[in-house]
Amino acid sequence: MKNKKSIITNSISIIFGILIYIFLGQPYFSYSANVATSPISGTKTGYQLINDLFVGGEGNIASMIMVFSLFIMAILAGVMIALSIYNLLVNTGVIKETVGANKIIKLINMIVAVVIAVLGIVVISCTASYLANGLDMSIANNALPTLQAMMPNATAEYIIANLLTGLNTSIGFGNIVNLIFGILVGGVLVYDYIATKKN
């Protein structure tokens, strides 16, 4: 065994990377409202939000940054898992150690983990912004075709001003948990990099 601390930290980062993927499948936000006295409600998971990137999003800047950040976070979680597996194999002696390459890979892995943490903060901030200023327009646009059958001159703005009531929103636990995982894995791999550098 080369470095027990590094084995532990890389094992933890692999686990956190997998958990990030698991919690992308959990609600990132939920909402409920009434449109012309008809109740509506829904949730969006991280994967559904990433899908919005490819099918055309809301056009709202906060939602665009949110879904793009989630997409990059998902890619980087995979990169982090792969690099952590490599580091784990080096530290258990399965792969021959090449000092220069290993330092570069550890540095890249640390940077990736820190970026994941930053993206977690960006995602939850943009989610909060979208829920406060943008979700109402999304709900109105979805309701518009149905209401225009009865009110041909109805617009999304009219729906928001006169027909949309009782809008309640909340940030989902998937969003919160992945923020926490991102910050923790960033801290773990920064520690691993600094501890390895001292050796």
Short mmCIF file of N, CA and C in Angstrom, two decimals, residues 2 17 30 56-58 73 75 92 112 121 123 135 140 144 150 156 172 199:
data_model
loop_
_atom_site.label_atom_id
_atom_site.label_comp_id
_atom_site.label_asym_id
_atom_site.label_seq_id
_atom_site.Cartn_x
_atom_site.Cartn_y
_atom_site.Cartn_z
N LYS A 2 0.66 2.09 -0.95
CA LYS A 2 1.52 3.26 -1.11
C LYS A 2 1.17 4.36 -0.10
N GLY A 17 -18.90 10.76 -6.16
CA GLY A 17 -19.21 10.88 -7.58
C GLY A 17 -20.42 10.05 -7.97
N SER A 30 -39.69 21.79 -6.82
CA SER A 30 -41.10 21.42 -6.96
C SER A 30 -41.94 22.69 -6.91
N GLY A 56 -34.53 22.30 -25.90
CA GLY A 56 -34.90 23.73 -25.92
C GLY A 56 -35.44 24.13 -24.57
N GLY A 57 -34.69 24.96 -23.88
CA GLY A 57 -35.04 25.33 -22.50
C GLY A 57 -36.08 26.42 -22.45
N GLU A 58 -36.13 27.11 -21.34
CA GLU A 58 -37.16 28.11 -21.05
C GLU A 58 -36.86 29.45 -21.72
N MET A 73 -21.60 19.52 -14.60
CA MET A 73 -21.37 18.81 -13.35
C MET A 73 -21.45 17.30 -13.56
N ILE A 75 -20.84 15.61 -16.31
CA ILE A 75 -19.64 15.18 -17.05
C ILE A 75 -18.44 15.12 -16.10
N THR A 92 -2.66 1.39 -4.72
CA THR A 92 -2.71 -0.02 -4.30
C THR A 92 -1.68 -0.86 -5.03
N VAL A 112 -11.04 19.47 -10.81
CA VAL A 112 -12.37 18.98 -11.21
C VAL A 112 -13.32 18.99 -10.01
N ILE A 121 -22.94 25.28 -6.25
CA ILE A 121 -23.38 26.59 -5.74
C ILE A 121 -24.12 27.36 -6.83
N VAL A 123 -25.72 26.09 -9.44
CA VAL A 123 -27.00 25.44 -9.73
C VAL A 123 -28.06 25.83 -8.71
N LEU A 135 -40.28 30.78 -13.34
CA LEU A 135 -41.16 29.62 -13.33
C LEU A 135 -42.60 30.02 -13.64
N ALA A 140 -47.29 29.72 -17.22
CA ALA A 140 -48.23 30.47 -18.07
C ALA A 140 -48.12 30.01 -19.53
N LEU A 144 -51.10 28.32 -21.74
CA LEU A 144 -51.62 29.22 -22.78
C LEU A 144 -52.44 28.53 -23.87
N MET A 150 -60.49 29.06 -25.07
CA MET A 150 -61.65 29.74 -24.47
C MET A 150 -61.50 31.26 -24.56
N ALA A 156 -49.49 35.09 -22.09
CA ALA A 156 -48.82 34.59 -20.88
C ALA A 156 -48.83 35.65 -19.79
N GLY A 172 -35.56 21.35 -4.27
CA GLY A 172 -35.62 19.94 -3.91
C GLY A 172 -34.39 19.45 -3.17
N ASN A 199 4.29 14.82 1.14
CA ASN A 199 5.05 13.57 1.26
C ASN A 199 6.26 13.55 0.34
#
